[in-house]
PDB file of N, CA, C and O in Angstrom, chain B, residues numbered from 101:
ATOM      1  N   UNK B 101     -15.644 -21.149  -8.159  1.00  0.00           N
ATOM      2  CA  UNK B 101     -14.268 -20.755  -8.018  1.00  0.00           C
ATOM      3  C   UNK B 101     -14.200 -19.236  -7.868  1.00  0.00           C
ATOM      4  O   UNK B 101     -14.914 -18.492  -8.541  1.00  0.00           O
ATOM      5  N   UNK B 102     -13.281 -18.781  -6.925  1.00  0.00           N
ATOM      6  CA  UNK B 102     -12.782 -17.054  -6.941  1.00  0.00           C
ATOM      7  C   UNK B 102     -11.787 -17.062  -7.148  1.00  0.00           C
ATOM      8  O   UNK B 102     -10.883 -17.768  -6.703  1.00  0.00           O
ATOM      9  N   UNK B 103     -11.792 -16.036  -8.077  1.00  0.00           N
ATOM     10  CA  UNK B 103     -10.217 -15.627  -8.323  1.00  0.00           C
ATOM     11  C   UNK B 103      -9.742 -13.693  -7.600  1.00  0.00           C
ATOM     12  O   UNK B 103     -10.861 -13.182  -7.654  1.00  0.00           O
ATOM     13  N   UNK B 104      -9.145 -12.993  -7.255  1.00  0.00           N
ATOM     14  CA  UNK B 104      -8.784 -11.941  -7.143  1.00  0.00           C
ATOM     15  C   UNK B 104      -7.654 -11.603  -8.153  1.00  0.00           C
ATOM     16  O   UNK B 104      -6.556 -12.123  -8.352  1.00  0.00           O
ATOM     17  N   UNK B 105      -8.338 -10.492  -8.758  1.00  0.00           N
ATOM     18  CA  UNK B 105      -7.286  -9.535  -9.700  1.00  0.00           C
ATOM     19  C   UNK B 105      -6.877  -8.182  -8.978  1.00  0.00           C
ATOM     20  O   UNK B 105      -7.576  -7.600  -8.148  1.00  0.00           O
ATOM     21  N   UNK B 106      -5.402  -7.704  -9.512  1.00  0.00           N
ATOM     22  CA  UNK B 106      -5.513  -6.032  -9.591  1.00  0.00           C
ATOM     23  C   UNK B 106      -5.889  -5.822 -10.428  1.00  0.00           C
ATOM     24  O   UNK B 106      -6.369  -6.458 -11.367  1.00  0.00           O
ATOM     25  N   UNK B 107      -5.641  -4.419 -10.093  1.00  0.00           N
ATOM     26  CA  UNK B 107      -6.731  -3.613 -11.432  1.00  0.00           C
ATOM     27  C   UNK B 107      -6.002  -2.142 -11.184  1.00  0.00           C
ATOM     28  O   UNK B 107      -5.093  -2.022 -10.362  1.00  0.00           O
ATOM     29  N   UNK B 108      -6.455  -1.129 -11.915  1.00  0.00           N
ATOM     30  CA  UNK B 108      -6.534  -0.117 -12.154  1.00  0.00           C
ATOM     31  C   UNK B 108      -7.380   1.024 -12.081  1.00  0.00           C
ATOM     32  O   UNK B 108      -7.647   0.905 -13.277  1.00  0.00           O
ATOM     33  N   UNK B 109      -7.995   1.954 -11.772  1.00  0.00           N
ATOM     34  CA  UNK B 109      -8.946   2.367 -11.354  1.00  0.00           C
ATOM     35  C   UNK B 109      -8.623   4.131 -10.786  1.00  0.00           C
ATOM     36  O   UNK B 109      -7.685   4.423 -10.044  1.00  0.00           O
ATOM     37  N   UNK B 110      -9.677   5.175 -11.362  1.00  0.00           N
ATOM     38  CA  UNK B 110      -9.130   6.119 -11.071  1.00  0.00           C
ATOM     39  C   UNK B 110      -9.985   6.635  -9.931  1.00  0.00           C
ATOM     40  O   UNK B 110      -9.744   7.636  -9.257  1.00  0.00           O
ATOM     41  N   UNK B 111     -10.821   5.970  -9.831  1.00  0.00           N
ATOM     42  CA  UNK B 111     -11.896   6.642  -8.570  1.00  0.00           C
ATOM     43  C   UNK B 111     -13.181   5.714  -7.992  1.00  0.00           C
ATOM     44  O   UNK B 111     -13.589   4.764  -8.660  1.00  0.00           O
ATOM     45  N   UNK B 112     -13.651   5.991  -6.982  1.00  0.00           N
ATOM     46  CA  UNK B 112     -14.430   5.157  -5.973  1.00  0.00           C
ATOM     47  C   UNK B 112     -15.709   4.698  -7.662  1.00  0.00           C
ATOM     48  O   UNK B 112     -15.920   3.560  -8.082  1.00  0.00           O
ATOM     49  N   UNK B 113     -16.254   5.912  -8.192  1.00  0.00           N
ATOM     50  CA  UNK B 113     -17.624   5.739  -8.524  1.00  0.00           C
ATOM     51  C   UNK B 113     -17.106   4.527 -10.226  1.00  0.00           C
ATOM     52  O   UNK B 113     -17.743   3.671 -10.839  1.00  0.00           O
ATOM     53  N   UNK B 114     -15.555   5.155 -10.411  1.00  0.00           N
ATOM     54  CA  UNK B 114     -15.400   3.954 -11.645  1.00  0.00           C
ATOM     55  C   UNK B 114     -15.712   2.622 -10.938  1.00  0.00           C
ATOM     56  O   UNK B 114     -16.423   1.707 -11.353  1.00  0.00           O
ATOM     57  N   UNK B 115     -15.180   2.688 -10.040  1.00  0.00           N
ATOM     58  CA  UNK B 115     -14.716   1.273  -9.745  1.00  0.00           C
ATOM     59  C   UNK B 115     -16.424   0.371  -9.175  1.00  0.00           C
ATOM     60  O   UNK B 115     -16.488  -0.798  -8.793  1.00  0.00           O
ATOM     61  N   UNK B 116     -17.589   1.335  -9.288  1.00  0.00           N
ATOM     62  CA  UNK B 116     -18.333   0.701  -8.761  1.00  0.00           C
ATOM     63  C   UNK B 116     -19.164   0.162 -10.256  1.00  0.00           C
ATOM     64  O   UNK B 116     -19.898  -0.813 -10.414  1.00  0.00           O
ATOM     65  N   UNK B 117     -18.827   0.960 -10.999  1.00  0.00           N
ATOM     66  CA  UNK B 117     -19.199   0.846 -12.818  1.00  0.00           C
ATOM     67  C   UNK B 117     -18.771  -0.329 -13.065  1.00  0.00           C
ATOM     68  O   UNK B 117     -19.574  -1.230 -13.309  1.00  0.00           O
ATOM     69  N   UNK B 118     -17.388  -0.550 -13.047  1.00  0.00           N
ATOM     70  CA  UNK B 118     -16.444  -1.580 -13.234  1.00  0.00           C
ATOM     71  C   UNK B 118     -17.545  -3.051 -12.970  1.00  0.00           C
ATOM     72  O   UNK B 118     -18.048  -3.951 -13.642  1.00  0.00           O
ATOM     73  N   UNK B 119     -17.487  -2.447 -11.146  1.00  0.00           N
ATOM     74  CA  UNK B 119     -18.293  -3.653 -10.341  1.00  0.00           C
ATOM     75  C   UNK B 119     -19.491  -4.197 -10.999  1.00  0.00           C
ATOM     76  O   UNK B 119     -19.417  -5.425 -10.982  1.00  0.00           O
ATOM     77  N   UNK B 120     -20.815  -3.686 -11.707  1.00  0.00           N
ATOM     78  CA  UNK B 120     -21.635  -3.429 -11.840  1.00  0.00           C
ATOM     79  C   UNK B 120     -21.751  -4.574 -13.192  1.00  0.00           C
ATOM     80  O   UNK B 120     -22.511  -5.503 -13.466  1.00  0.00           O
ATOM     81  N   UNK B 121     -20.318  -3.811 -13.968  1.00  0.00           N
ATOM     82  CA  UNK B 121     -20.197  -4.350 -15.339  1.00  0.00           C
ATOM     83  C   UNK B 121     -19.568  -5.927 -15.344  1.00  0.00           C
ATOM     84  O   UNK B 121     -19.845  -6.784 -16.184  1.00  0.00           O
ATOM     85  N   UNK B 122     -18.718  -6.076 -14.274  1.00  0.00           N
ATOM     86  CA  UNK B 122     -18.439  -7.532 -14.310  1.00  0.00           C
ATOM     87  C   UNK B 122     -19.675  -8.364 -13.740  1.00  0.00           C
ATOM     88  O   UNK B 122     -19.947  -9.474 -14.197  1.00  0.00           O
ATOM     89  N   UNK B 123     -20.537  -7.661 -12.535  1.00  0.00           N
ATOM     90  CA  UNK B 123     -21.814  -8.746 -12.325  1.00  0.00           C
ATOM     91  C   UNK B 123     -22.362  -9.180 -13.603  1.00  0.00           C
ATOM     92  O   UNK B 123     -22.747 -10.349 -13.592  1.00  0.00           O
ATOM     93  N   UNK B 124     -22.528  -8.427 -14.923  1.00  0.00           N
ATOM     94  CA  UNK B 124     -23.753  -8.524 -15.714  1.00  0.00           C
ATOM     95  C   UNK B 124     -23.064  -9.361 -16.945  1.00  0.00           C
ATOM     96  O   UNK B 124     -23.571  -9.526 -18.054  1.00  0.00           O
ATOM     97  N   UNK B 125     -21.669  -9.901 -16.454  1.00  0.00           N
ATOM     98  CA  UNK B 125     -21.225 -10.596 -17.603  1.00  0.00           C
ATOM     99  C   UNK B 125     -21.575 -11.733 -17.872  1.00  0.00           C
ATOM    100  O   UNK B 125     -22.569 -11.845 -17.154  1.00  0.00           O
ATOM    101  N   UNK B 126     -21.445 -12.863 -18.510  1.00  0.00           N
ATOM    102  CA  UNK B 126     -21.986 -14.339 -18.824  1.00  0.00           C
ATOM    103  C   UNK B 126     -20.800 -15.002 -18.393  1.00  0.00           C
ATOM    104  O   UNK B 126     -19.679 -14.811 -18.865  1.00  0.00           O
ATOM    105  N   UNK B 127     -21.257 -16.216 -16.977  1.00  0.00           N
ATOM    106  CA  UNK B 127     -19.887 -16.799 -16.306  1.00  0.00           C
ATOM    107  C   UNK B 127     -19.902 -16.242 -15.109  1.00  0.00           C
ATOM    108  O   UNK B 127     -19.365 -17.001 -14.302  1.00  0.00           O
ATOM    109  N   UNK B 128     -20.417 -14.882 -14.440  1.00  0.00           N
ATOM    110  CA  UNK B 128     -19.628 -14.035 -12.907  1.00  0.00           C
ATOM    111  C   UNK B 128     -21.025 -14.309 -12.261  1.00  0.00           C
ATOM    112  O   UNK B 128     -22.073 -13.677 -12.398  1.00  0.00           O
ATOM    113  N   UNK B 129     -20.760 -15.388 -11.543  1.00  0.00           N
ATOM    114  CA  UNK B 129     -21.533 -15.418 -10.573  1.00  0.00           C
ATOM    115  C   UNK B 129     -22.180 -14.190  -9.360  1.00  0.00           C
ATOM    116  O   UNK B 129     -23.327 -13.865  -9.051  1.00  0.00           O
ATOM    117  N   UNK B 130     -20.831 -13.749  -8.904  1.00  0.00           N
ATOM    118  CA  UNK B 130     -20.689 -12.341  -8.367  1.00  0.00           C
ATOM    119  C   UNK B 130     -19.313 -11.645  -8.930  1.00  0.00           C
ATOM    120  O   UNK B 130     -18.560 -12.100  -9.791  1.00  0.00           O
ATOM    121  N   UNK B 131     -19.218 -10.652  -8.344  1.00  0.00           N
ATOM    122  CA  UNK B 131     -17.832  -9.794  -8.243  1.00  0.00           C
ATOM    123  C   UNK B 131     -17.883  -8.376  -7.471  1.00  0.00           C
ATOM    124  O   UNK B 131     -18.788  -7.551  -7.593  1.00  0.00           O
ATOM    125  N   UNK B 132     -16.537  -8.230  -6.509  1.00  0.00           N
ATOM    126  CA  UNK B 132     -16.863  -6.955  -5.905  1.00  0.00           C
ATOM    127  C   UNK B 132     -15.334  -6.658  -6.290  1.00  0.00           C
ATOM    128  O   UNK B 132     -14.316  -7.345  -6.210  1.00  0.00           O
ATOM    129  N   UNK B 133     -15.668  -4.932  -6.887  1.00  0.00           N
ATOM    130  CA  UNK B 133     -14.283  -4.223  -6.898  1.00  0.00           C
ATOM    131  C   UNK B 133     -13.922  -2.949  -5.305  1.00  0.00           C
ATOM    132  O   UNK B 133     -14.742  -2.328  -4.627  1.00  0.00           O
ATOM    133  N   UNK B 134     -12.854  -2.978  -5.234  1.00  0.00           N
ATOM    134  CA  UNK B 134     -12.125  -2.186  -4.461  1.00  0.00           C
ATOM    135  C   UNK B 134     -11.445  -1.051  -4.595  1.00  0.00           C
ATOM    136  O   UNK B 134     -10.250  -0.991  -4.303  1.00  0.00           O
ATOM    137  N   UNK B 135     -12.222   0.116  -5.116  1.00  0.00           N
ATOM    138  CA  UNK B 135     -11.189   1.564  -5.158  1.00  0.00           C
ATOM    139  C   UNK B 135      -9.960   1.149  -4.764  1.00  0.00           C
ATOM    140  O   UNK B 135      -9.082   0.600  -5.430  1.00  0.00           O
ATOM    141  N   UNK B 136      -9.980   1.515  -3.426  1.00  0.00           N
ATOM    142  CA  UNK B 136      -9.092   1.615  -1.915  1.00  0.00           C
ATOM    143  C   UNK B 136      -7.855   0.413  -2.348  1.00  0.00           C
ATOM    144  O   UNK B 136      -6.656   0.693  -2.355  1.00  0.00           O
ATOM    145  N   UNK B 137      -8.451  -1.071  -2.728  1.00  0.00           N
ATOM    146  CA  UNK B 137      -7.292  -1.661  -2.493  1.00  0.00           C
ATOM    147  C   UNK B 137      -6.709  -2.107  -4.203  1.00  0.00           C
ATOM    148  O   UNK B 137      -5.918  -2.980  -4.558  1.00  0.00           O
ATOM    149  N   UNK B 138      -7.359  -1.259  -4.863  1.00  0.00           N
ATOM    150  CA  UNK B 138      -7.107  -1.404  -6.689  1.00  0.00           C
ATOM    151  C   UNK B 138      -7.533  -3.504  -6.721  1.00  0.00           C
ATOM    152  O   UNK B 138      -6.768  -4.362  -7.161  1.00  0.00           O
ATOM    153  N   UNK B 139      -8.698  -3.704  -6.213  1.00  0.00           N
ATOM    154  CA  UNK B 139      -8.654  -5.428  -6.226  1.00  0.00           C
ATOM    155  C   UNK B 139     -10.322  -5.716  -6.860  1.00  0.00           C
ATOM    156  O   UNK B 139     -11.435  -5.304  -6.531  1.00  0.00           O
ATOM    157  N   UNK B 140      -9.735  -6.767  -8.073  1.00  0.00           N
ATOM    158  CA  UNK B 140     -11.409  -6.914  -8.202  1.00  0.00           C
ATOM    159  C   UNK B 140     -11.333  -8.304  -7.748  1.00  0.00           C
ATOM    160  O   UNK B 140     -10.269  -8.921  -7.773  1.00  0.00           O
ATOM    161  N   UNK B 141     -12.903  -9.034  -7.157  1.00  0.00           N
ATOM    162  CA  UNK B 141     -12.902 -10.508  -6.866  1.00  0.00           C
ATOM    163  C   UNK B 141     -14.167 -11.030  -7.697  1.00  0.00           C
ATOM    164  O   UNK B 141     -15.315 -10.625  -7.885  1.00  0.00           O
ATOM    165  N   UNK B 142     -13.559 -11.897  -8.017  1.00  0.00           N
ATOM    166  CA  UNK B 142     -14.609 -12.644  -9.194  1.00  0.00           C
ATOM    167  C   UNK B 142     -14.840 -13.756  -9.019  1.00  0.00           C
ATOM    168  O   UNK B 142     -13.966 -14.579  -9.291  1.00  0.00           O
ATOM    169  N   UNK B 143     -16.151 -14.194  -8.483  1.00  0.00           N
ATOM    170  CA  UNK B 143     -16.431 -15.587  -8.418  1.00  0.00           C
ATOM    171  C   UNK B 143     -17.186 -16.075  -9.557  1.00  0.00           C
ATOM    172  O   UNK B 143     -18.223 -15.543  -9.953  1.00  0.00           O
ATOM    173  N   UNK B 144     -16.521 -17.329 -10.192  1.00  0.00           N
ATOM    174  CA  UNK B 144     -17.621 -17.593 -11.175  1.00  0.00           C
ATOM    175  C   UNK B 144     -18.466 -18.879 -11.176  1.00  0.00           C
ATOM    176  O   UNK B 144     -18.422 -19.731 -10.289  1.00  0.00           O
ATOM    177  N   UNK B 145     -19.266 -18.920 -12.312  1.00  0.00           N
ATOM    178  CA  UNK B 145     -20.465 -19.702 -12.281  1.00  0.00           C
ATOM    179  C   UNK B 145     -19.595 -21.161 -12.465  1.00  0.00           C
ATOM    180  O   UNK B 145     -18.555 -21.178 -13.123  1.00  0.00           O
ATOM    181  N   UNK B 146     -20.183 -22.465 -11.760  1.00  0.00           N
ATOM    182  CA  UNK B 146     -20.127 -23.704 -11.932  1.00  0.00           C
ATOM    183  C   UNK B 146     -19.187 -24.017 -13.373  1.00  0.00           C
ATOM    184  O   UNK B 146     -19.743 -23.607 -14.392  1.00  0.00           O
ATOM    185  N   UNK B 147     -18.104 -24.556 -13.544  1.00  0.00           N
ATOM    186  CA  UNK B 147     -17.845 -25.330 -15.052  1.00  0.00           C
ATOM    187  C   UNK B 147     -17.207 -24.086 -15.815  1.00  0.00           C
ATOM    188  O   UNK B 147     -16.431 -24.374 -16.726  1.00  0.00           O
ATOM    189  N   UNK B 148     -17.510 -22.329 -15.475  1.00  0.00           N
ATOM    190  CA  UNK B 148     -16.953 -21.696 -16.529  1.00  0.00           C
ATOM    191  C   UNK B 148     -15.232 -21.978 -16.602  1.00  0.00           C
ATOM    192  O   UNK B 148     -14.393 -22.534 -15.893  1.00  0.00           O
ATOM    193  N   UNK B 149     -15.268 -21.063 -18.214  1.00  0.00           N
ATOM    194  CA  UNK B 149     -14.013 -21.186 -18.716  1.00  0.00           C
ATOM    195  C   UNK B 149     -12.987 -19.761 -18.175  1.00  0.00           C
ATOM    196  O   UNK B 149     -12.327 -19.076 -18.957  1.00  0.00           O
ATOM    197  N   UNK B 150     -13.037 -19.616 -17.165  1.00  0.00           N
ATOM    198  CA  UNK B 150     -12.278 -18.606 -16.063  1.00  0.00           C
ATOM    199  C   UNK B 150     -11.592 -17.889 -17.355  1.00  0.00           C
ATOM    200  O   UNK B 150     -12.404 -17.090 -17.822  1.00  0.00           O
ATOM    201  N   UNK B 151     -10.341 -17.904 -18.110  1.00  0.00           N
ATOM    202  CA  UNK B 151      -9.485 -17.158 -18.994  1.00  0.00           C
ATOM    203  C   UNK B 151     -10.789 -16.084 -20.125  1.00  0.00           C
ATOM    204  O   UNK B 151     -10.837 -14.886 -20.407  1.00  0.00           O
ATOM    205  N   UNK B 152     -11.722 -17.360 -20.511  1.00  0.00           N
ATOM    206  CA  UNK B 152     -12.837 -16.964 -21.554  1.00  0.00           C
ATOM    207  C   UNK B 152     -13.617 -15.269 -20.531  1.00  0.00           C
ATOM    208  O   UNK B 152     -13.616 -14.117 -20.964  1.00  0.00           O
ATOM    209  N   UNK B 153     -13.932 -15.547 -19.755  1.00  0.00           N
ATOM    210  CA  UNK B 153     -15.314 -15.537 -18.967  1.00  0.00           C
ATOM    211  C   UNK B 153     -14.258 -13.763 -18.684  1.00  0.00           C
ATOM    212  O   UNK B 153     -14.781 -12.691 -18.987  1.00  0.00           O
ATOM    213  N   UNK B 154     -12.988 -13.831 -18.159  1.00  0.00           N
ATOM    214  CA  UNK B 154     -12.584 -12.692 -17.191  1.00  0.00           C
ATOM    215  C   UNK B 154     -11.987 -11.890 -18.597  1.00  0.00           C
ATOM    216  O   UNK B 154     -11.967 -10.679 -18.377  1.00  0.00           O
ATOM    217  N   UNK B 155     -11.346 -12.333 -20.401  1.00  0.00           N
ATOM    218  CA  UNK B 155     -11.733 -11.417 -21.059  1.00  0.00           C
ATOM    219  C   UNK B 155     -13.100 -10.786 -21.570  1.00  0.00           C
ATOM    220  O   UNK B 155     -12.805  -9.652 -21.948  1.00  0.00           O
ATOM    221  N   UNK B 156     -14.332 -10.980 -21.739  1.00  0.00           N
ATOM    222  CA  UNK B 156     -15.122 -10.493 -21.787  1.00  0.00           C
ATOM    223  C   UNK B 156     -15.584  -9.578 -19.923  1.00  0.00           C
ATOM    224  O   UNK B 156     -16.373  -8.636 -19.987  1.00  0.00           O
ATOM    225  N   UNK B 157     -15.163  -9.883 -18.845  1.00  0.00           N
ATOM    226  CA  UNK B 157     -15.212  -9.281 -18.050  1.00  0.00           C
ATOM    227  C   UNK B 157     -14.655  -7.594 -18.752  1.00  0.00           C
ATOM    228  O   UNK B 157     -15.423  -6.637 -18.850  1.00  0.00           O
ATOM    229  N   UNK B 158     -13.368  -7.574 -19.116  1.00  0.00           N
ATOM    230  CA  UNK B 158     -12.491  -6.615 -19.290  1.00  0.00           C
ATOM    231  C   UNK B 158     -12.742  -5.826 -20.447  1.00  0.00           C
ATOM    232  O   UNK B 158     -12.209  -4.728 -20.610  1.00  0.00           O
ATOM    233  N   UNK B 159     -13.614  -6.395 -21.341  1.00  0.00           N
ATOM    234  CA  UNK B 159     -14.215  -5.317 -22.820  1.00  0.00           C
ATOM    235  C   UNK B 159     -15.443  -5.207 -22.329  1.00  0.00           C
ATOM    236  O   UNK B 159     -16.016  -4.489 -23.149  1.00  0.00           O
ATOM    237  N   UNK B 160     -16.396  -5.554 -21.266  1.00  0.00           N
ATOM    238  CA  UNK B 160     -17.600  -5.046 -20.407  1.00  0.00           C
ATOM    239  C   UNK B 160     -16.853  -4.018 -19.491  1.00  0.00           C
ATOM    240  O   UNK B 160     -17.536  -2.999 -19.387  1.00  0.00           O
ATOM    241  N   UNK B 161     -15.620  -3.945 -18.759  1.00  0.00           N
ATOM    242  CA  UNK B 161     -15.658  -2.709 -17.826  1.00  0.00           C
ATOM    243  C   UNK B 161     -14.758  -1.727 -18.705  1.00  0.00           C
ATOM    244  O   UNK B 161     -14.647  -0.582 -18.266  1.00  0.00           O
ATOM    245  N   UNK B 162     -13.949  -2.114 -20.172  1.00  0.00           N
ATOM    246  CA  UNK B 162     -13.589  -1.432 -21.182  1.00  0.00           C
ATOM    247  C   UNK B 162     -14.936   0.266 -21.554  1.00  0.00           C
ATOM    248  O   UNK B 162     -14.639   1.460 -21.597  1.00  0.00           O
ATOM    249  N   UNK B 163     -16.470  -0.482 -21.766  1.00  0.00           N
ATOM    250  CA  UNK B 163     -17.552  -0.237 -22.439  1.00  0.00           C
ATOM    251  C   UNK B 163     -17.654   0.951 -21.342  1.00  0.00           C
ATOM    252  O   UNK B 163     -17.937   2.050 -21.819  1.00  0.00           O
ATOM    253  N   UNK B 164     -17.491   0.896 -20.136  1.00  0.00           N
ATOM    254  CA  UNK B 164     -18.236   1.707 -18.949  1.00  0.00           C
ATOM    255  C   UNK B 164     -17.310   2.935 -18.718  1.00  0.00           C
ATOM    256  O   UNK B 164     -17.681   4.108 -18.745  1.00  0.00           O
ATOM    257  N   UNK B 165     -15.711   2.366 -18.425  1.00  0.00           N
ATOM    258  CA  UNK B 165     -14.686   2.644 -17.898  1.00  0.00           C
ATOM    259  C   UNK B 165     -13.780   2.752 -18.850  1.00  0.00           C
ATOM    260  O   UNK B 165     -13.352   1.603 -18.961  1.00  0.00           O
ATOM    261  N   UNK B 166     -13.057   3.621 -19.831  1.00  0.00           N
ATOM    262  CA  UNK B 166     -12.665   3.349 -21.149  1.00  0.00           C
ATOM    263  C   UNK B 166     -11.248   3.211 -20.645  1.00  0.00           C
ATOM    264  O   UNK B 166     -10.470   2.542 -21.326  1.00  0.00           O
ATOM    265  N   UNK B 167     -10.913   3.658 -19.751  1.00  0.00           N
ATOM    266  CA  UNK B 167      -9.423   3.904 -18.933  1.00  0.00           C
ATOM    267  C   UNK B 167      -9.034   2.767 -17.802  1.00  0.00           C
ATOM    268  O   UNK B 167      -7.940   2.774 -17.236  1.00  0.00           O
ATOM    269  N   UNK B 168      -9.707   2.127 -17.632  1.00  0.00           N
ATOM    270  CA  UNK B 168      -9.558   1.390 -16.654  1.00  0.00           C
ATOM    271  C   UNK B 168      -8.428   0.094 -16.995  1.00  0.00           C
ATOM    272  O   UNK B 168      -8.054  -0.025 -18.161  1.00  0.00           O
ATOM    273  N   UNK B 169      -7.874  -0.921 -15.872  1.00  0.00           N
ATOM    274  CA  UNK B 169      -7.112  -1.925 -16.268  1.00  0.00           C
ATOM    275  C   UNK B 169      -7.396  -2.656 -15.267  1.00  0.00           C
ATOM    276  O   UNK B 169      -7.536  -2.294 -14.099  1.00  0.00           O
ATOM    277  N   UNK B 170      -7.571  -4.699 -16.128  1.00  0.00           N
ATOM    278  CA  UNK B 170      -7.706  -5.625 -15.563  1.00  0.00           C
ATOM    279  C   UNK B 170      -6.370  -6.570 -15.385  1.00  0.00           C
ATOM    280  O   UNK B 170      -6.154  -7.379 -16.288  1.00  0.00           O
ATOM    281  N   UNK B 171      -5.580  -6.521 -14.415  1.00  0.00           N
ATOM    282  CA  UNK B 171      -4.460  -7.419 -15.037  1.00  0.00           C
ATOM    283  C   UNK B 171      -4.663  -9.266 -14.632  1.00  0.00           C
ATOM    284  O   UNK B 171      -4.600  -9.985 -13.635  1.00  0.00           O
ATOM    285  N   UNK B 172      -4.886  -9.376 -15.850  1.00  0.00           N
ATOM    286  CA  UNK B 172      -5.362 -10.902 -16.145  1.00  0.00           C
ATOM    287  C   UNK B 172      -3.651 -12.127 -15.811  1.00  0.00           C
ATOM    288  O   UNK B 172      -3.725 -13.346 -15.963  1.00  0.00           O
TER     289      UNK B 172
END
């Protein structure tokens, strides 16, 4: 399944942190964020619990990005 979020984001190199930090979560199959269009896309793994899976996305790009916003 993919879902697309906005987001928040103050610059190209957060947003690639961001990116980086949602690949390495448990559940994100992939994910690519978008400076330019404030958009993250999150595909996740087989069976996950999408709500579970995209808050721990958001206290992983919290850890990198202390300013940043996921709107869930």
């Amino acid at each position: 399944m993919k879902k697309t979020y906005g987001i928040e984001v103050d610059c190209a190199n957060c947003a690639l942190k961001m990116e980086d930090a949602a690949k390495k979560t448990a559940g994100v199959k992939d994910a690519t964020v978008s400076f330019m269009t404030q958009k993250m896309k999150v595909e996740f793994d087989e069976g996950a619990d999408v709500a579970s899976v995209m808050q721990d996305v958001l206290k992983n790009c919290k850890k990198v990005e202390s300013d940043c916003e996921i709107f869930i």
